[in-house]
mmCIF file of C-alpha atoms in Angstrom:
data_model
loop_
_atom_site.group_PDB
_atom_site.id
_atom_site.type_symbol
_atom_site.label_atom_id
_atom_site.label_comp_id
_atom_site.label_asym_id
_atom_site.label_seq_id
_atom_site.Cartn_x
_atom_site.Cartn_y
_atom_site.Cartn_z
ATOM 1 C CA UNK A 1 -4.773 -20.520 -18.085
ATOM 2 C CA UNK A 2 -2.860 -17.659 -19.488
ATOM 3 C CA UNK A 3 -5.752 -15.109 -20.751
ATOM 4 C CA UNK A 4 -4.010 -12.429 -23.384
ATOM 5 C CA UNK A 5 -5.157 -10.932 -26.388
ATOM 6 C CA UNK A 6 -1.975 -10.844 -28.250
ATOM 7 C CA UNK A 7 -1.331 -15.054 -26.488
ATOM 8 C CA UNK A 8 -0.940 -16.718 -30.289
ATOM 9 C CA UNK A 9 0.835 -13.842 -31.516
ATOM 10 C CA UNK A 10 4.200 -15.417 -33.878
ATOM 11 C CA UNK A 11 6.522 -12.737 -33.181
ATOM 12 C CA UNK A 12 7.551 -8.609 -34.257
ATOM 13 C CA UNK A 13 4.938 -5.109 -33.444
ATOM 14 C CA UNK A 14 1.617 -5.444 -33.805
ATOM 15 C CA UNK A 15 0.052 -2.124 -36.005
ATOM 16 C CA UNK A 16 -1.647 -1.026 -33.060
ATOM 17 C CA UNK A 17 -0.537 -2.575 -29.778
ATOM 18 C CA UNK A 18 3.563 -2.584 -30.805
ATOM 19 C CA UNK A 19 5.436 -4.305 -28.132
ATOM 20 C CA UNK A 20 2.414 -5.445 -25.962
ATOM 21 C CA UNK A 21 1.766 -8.134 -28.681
ATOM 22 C CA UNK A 22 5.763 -8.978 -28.109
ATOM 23 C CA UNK A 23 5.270 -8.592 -24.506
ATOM 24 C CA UNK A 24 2.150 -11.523 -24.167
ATOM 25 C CA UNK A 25 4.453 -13.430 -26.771
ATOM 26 C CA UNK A 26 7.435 -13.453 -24.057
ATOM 27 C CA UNK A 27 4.988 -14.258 -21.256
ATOM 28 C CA UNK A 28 3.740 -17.530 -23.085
ATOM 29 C CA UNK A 29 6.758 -19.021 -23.972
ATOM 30 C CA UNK A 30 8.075 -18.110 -20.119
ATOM 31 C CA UNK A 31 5.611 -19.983 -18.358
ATOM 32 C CA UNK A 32 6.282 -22.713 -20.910
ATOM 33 C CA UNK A 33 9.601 -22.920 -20.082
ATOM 34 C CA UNK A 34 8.323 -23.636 -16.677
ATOM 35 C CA UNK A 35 6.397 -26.783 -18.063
ATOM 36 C CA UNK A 36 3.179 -25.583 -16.045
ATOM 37 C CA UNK A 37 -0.143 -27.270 -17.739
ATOM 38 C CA UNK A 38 -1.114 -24.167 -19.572
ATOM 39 C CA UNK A 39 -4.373 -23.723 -21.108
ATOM 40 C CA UNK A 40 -4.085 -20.560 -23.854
ATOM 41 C CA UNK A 41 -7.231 -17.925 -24.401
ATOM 42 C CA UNK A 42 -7.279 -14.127 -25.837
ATOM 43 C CA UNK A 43 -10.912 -13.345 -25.111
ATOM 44 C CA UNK A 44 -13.162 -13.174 -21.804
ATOM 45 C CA UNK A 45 -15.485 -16.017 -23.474
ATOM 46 C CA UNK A 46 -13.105 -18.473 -22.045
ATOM 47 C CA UNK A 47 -14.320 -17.883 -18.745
ATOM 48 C CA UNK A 48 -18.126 -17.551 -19.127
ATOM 49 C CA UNK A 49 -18.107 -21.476 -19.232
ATOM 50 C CA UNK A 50 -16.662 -23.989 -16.938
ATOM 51 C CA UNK A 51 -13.064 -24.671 -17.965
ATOM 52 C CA UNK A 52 -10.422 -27.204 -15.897
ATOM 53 C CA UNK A 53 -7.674 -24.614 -15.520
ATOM 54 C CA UNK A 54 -7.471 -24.331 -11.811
ATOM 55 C CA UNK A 55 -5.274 -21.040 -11.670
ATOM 56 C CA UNK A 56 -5.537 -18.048 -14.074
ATOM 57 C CA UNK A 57 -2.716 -15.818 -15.145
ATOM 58 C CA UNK A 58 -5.023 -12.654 -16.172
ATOM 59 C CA UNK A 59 -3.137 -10.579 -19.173
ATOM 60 C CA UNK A 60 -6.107 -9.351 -20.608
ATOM 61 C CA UNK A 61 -6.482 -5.770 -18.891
ATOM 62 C CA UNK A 62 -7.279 -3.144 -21.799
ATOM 63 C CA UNK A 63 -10.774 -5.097 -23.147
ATOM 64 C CA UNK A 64 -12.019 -1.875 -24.930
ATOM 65 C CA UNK A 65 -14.465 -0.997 -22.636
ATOM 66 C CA UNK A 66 -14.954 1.289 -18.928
ATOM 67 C CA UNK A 67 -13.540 -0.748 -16.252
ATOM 68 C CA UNK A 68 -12.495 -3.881 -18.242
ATOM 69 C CA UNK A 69 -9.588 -4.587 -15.991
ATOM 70 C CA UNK A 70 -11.944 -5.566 -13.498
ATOM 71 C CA UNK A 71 -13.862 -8.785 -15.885
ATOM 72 C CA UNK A 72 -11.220 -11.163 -15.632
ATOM 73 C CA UNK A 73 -10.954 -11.235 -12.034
ATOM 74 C CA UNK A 74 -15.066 -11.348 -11.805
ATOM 75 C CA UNK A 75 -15.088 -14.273 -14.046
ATOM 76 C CA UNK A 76 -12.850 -16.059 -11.824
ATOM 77 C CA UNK A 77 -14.680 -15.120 -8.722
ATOM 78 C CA UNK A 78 -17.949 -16.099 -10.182
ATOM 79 C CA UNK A 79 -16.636 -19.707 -11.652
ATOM 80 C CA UNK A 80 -14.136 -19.904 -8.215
ATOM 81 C CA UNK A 81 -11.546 -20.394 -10.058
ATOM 82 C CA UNK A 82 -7.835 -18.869 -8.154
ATOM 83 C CA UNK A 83 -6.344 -15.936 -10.378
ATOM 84 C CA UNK A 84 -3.285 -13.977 -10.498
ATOM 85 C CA UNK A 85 -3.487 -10.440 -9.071
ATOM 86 C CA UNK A 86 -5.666 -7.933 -7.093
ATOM 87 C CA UNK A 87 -9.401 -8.996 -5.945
ATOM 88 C CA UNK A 88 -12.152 -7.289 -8.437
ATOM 89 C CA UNK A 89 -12.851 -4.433 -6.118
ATOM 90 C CA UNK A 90 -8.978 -3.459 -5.290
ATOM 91 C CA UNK A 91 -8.564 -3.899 -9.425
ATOM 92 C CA UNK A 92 -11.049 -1.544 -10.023
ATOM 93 C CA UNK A 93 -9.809 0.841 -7.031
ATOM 94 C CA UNK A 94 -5.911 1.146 -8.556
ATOM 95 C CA UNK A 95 -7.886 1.303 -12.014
ATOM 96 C CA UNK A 96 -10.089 4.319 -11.465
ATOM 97 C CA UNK A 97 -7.167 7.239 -11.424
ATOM 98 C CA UNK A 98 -9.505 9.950 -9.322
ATOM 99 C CA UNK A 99 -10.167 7.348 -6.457
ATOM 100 C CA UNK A 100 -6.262 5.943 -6.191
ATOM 101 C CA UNK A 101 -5.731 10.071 -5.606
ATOM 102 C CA UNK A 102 -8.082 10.234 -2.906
ATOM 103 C CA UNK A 103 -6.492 7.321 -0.725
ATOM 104 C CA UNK A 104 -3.620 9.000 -1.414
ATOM 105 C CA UNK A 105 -4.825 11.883 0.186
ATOM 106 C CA UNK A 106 -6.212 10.686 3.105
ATOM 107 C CA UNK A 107 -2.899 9.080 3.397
ATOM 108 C CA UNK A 108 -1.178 12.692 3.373
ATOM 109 C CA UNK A 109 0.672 12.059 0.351
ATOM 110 C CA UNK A 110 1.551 15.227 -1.374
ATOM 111 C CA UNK A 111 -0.661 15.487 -4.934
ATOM 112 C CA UNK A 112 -1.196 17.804 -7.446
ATOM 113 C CA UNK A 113 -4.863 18.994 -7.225
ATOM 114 C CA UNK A 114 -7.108 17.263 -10.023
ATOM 115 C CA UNK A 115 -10.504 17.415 -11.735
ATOM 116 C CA UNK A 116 -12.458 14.530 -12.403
ATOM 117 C CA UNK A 117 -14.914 14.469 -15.246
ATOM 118 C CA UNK A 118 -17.378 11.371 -15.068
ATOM 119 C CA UNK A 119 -19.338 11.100 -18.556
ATOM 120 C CA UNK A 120 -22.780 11.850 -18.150
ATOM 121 C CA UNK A 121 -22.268 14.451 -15.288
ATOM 122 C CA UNK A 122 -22.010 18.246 -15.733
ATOM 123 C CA UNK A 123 -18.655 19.963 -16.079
ATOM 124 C CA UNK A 124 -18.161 22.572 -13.896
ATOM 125 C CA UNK A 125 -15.577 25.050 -14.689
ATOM 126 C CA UNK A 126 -14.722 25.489 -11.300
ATOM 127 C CA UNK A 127 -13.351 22.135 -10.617
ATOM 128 C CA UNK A 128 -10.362 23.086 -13.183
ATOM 129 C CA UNK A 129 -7.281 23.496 -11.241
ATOM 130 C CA UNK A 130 -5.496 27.038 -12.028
ATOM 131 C CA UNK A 131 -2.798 25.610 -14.222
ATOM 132 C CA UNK A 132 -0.949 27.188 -17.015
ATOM 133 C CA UNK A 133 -1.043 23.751 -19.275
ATOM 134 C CA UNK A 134 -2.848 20.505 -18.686
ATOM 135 C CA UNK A 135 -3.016 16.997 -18.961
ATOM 136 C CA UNK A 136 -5.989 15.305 -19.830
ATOM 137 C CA UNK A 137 -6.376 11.751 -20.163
ATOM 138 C CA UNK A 138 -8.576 8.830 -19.792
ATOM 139 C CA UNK A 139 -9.712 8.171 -15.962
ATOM 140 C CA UNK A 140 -9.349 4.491 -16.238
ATOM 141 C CA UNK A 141 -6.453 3.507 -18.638
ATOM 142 C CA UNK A 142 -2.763 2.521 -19.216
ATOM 143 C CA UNK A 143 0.275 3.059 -21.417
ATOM 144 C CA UNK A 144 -0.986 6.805 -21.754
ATOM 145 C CA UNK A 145 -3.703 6.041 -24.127
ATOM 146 C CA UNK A 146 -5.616 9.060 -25.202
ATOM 147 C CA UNK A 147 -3.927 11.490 -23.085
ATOM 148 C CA UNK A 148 -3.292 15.169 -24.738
ATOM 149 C CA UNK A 149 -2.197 18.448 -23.505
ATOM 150 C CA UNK A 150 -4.181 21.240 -23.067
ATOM 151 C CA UNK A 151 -4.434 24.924 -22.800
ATOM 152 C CA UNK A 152 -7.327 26.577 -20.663
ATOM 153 C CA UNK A 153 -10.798 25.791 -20.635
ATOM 154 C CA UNK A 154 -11.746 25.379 -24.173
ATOM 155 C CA UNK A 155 -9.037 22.976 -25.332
ATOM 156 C CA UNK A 156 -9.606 20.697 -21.679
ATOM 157 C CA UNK A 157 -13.246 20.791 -22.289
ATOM 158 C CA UNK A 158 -12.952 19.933 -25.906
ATOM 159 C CA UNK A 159 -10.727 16.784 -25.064
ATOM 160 C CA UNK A 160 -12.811 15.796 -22.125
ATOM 161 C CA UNK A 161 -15.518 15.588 -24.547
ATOM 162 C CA UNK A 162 -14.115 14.015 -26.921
ATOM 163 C CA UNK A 163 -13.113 10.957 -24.092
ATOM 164 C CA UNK A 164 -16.351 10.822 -23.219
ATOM 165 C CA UNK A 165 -17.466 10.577 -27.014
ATOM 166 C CA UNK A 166 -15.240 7.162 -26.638
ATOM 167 C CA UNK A 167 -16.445 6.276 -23.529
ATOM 168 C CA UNK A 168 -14.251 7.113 -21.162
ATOM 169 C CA UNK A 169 -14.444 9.180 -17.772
ATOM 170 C CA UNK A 170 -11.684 11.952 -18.283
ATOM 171 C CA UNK A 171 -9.631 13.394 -15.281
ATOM 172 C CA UNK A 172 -7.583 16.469 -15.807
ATOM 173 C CA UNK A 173 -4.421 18.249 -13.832
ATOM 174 C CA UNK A 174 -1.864 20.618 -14.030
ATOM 175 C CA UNK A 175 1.026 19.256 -16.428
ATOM 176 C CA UNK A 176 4.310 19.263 -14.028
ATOM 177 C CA UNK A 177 7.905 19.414 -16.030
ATOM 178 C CA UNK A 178 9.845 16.812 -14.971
ATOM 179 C CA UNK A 179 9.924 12.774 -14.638
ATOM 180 C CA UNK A 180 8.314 9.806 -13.628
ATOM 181 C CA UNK A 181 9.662 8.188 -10.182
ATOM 182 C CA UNK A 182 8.214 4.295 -10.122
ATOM 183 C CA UNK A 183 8.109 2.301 -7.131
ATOM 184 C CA UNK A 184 7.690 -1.601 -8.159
ATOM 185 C CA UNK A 185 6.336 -4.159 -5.578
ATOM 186 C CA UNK A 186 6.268 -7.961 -5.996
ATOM 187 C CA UNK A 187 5.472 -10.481 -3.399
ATOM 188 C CA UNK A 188 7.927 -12.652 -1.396
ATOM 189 C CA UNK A 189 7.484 -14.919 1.496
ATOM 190 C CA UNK A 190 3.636 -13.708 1.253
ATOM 191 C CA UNK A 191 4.614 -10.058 1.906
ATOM 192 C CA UNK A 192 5.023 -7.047 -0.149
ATOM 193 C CA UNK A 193 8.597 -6.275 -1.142
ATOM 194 C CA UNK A 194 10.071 -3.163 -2.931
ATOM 195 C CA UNK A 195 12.223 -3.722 -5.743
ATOM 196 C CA UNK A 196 14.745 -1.074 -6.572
ATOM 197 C CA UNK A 197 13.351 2.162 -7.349
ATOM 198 C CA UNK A 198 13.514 3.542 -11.046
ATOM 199 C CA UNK A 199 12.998 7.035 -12.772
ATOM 200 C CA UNK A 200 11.912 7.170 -16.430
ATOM 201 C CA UNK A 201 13.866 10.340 -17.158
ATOM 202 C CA UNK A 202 13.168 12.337 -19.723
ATOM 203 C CA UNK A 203 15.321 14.249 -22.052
ATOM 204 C CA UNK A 204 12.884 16.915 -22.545
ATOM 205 C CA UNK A 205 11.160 17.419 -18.766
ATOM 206 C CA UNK A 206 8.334 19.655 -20.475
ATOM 207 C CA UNK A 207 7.422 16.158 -23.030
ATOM 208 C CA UNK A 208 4.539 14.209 -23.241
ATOM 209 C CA UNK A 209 5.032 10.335 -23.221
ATOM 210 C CA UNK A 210 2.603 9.110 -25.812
ATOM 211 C CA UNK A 211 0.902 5.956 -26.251
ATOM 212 C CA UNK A 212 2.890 5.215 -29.504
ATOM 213 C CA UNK A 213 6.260 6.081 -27.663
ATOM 214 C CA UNK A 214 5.348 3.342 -24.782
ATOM 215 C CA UNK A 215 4.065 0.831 -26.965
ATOM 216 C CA UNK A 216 7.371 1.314 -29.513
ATOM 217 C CA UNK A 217 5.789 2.683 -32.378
ATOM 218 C CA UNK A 218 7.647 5.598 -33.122
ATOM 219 C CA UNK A 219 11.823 5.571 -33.084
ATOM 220 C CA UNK A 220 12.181 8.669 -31.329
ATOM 221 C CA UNK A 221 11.909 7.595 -27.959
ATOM 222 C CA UNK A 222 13.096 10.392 -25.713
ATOM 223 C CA UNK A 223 13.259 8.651 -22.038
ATOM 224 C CA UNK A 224 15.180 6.291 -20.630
ATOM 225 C CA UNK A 225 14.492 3.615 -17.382
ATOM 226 C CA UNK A 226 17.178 3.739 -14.673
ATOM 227 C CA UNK A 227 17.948 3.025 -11.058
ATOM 228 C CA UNK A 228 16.978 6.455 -9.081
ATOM 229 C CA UNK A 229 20.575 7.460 -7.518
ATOM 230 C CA UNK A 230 19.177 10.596 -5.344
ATOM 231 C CA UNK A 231 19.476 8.962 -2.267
ATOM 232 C CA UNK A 232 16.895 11.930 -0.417
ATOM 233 C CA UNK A 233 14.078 11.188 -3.035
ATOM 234 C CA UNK A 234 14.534 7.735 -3.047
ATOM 235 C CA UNK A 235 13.686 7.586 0.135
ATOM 236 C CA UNK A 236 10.999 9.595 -0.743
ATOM 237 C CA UNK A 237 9.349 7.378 -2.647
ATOM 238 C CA UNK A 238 9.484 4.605 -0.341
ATOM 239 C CA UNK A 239 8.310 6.378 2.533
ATOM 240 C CA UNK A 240 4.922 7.159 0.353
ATOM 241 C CA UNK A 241 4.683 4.062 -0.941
ATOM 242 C CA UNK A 242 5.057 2.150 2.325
ATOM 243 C CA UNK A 243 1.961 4.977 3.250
ATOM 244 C CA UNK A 244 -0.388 3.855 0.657
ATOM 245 C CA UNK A 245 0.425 -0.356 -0.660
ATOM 246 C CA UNK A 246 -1.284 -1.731 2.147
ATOM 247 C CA UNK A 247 -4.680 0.021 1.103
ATOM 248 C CA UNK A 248 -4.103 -2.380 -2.163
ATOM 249 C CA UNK A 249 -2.730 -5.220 -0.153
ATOM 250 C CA UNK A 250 -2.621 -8.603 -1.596
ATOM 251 C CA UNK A 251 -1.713 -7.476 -4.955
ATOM 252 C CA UNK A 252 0.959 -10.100 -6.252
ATOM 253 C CA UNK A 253 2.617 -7.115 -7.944
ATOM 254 C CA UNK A 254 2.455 -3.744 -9.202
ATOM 255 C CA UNK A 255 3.783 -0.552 -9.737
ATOM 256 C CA UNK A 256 3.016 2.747 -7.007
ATOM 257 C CA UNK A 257 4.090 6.005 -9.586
ATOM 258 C CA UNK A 258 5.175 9.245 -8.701
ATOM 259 C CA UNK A 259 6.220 12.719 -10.027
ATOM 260 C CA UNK A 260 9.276 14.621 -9.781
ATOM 261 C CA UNK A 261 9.172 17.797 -10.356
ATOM 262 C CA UNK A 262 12.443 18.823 -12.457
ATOM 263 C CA UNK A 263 12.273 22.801 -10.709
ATOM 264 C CA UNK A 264 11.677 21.966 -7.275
ATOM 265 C CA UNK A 265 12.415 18.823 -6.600
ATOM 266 C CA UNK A 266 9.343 17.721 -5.239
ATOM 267 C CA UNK A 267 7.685 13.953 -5.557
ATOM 268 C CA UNK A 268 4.040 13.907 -5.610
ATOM 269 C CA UNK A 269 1.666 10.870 -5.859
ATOM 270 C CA UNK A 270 0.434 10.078 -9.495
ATOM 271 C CA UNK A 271 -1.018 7.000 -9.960
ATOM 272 C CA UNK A 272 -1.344 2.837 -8.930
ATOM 273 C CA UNK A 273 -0.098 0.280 -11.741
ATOM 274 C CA UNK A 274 -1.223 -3.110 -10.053
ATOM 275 C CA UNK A 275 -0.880 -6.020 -12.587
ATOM 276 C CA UNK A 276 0.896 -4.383 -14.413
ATOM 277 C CA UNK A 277 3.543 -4.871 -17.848
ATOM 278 C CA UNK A 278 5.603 -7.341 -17.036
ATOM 279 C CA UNK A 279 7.297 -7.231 -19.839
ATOM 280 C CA UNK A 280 11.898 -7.771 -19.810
ATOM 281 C CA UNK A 281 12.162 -4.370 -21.236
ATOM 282 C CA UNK A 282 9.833 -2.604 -18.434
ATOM 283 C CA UNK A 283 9.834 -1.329 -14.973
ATOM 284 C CA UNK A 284 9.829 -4.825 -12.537
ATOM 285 C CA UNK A 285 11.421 -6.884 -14.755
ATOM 286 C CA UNK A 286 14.347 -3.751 -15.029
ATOM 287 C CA UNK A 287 14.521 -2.999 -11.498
ATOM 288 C CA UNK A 288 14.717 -7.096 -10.680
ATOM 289 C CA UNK A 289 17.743 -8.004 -13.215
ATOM 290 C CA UNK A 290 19.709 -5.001 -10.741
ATOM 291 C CA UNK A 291 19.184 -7.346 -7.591
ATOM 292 C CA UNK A 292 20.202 -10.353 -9.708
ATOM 293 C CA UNK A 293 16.721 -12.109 -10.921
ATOM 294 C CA UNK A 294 16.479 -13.142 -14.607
ATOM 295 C CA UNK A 295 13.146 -12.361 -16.027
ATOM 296 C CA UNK A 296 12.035 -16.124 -15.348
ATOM 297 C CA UNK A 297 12.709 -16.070 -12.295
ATOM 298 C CA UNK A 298 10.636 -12.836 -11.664
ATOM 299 C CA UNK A 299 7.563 -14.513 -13.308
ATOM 300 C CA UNK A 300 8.069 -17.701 -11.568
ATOM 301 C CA UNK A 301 8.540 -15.637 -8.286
ATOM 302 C CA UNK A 302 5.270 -13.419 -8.769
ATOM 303 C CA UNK A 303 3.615 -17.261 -9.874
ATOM 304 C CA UNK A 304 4.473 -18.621 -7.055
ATOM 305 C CA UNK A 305 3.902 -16.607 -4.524
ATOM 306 C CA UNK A 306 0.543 -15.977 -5.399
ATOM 307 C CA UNK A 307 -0.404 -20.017 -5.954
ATOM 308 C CA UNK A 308 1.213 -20.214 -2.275
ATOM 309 C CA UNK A 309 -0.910 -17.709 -1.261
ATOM 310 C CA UNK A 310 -4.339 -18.740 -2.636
ATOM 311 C CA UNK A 311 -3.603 -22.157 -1.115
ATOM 312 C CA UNK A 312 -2.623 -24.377 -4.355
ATOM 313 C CA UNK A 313 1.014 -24.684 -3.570
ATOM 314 C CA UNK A 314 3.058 -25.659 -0.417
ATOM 315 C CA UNK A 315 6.444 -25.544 0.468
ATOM 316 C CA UNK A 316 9.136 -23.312 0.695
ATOM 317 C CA UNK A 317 11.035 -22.547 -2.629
ATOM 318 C CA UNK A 318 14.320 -20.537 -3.446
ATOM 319 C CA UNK A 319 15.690 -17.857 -6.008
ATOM 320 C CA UNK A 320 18.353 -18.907 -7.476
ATOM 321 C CA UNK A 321 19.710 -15.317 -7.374
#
């Protein structure tokens, strides 16, 4: 059962969601190419009764509520039904921003000091990191909704409460210049394996990716997604990586994101993307046509291994690539 809310959509953006609409569009007719008995669903309700789908390909991440990449996976857990991805607990782990940062840290990766602001608790000045400007975005969120900059005190306070005002648990830290270094990870012969590793470079170091720019709904897009060349923080980024993935181990796939400062050079820890867009035009599928895999053979791959994993396939299988 392939569980996405944009899974009927007929084709072009969607007002709100651009691209992801086009993105769970690509997905459905991909595993239809691979003739798999697919059951279709775009809300949670499909799993709060018994169903016959014996696997579930969970799409359905961003629910509009705190934590709802975690529901999907529960639901299969409490009907035991096999599902694609990270357990409930690990999903809710890579999820919650402020916690990935603290395995992170007791792994000795090198991160820019943060401030976590949990609605319903106090905010205490003091946890604000001296920083010049800020980011300040949701704790537990993706494609850089409802992140802002701010200024000092009074404009992170003000946006913190206006997260919570939504919702949301807001974590804040220093705004670094430069780019994002991602690390993607997929799954074969029932270990983790790094794809090549990308930078989303910026023209403009000191911009703000938006949610609109990610989800294509503005034509300025000022970034673009290539193979990291620098061979020093390349390596980098796989040393840290290597540090931290088997905290979040199995995970089918996923995305371990870093950033470079443009001044000094340096690559600090940022975040954990497990199940994450698997769109052709994004990070894993990118990084997997440079090694020689065509999109279908990514999904089929990151399918596969997962079904071989949870016990519902035998047999060895090969890439064509």
């Amino acid at each position: 059962m392939l569980v996405a809310k944009h899974v009927y959509w007929k084709g072009g953006l969607h007002p709100e969601d651009g691209t992801h609409a086009t993105y769970h569009l690509e997905m459905r007719r991909c595993l239809e190419r691979m003739n798999v008995n697919l059951r279709l669903a775009d809300s949670y309700t499909a799993l709060f009764e018994n169903t016959d789908a014996d696997f579930v390909f969970p799409l359905l991440n961003r629910g509009g509520f705190l934590n709802s990449e975690m529901l999907l996976p529960l639901l299969c857990e409490r009907m035991g039904i096999a599902y694609l991805g990270a357990s409930p607990i690990v999903r809710g782990l890579s999820d919650d921003k402020h916690l990935s940062k603290l395995v992170a840290v007791h792994h000795g990766l090198p991160t820019a000091r943060w401030a976590i602001f949990r609605k319903g608790a106090p905010m205490d000045r003091a946890m604000l990191p001296v920083a010049g400007r800020y980011v300040v975005k949701p704790n537990a969120s993706s494609a850089s909704w409802g992140i802002t900059s701010a200024y000092g005190w009074d404009e992170v306070r003000d946006a913190v409460v206006a997260l919570h005002a939504e919702g949301h648990d807001a974590i804040v830290e220093p705004f670094i210049p430069g780019h994002d270094v991602e690390v993607p990870v997929v799954t074969i012969d029932g270990k983790p394996f790094i794809l090549p590793v990308q930078i989303v470079e910026q023209e403009d170091p000191g911009y703000l990716r938006t949610y609109a720019e990610k989800r294509n709904l503005v034509s300025n897009q000022a970034y673009e997604i290539r193979p990291l060349a620098d061979a020093q923080i390349n390596a980098e980024a796989l040393r840290q990586t290597r540090l931290i993935m088997a905290d979040f181990t199995p995970f089918d796939y996923g995305r371990f994101e870093f950033r470079l400062d443009a001044a000094t050079g340096e690559l600090r820890f940022m975040e954990v993307n497990l199940n994450c867009n698997l769109w052709s035009r994004k990070t894993i599928a990118i990084a997997a046509s440079q090694i020689g895999w065509s999109h279908d053979q990514l999904i089929e791959t990151i399918l596969a291994e997962s079904l071989c994993r949870q016990g519902l396939m035998e047999g060895a299988y090969t890439l064509a690539a």
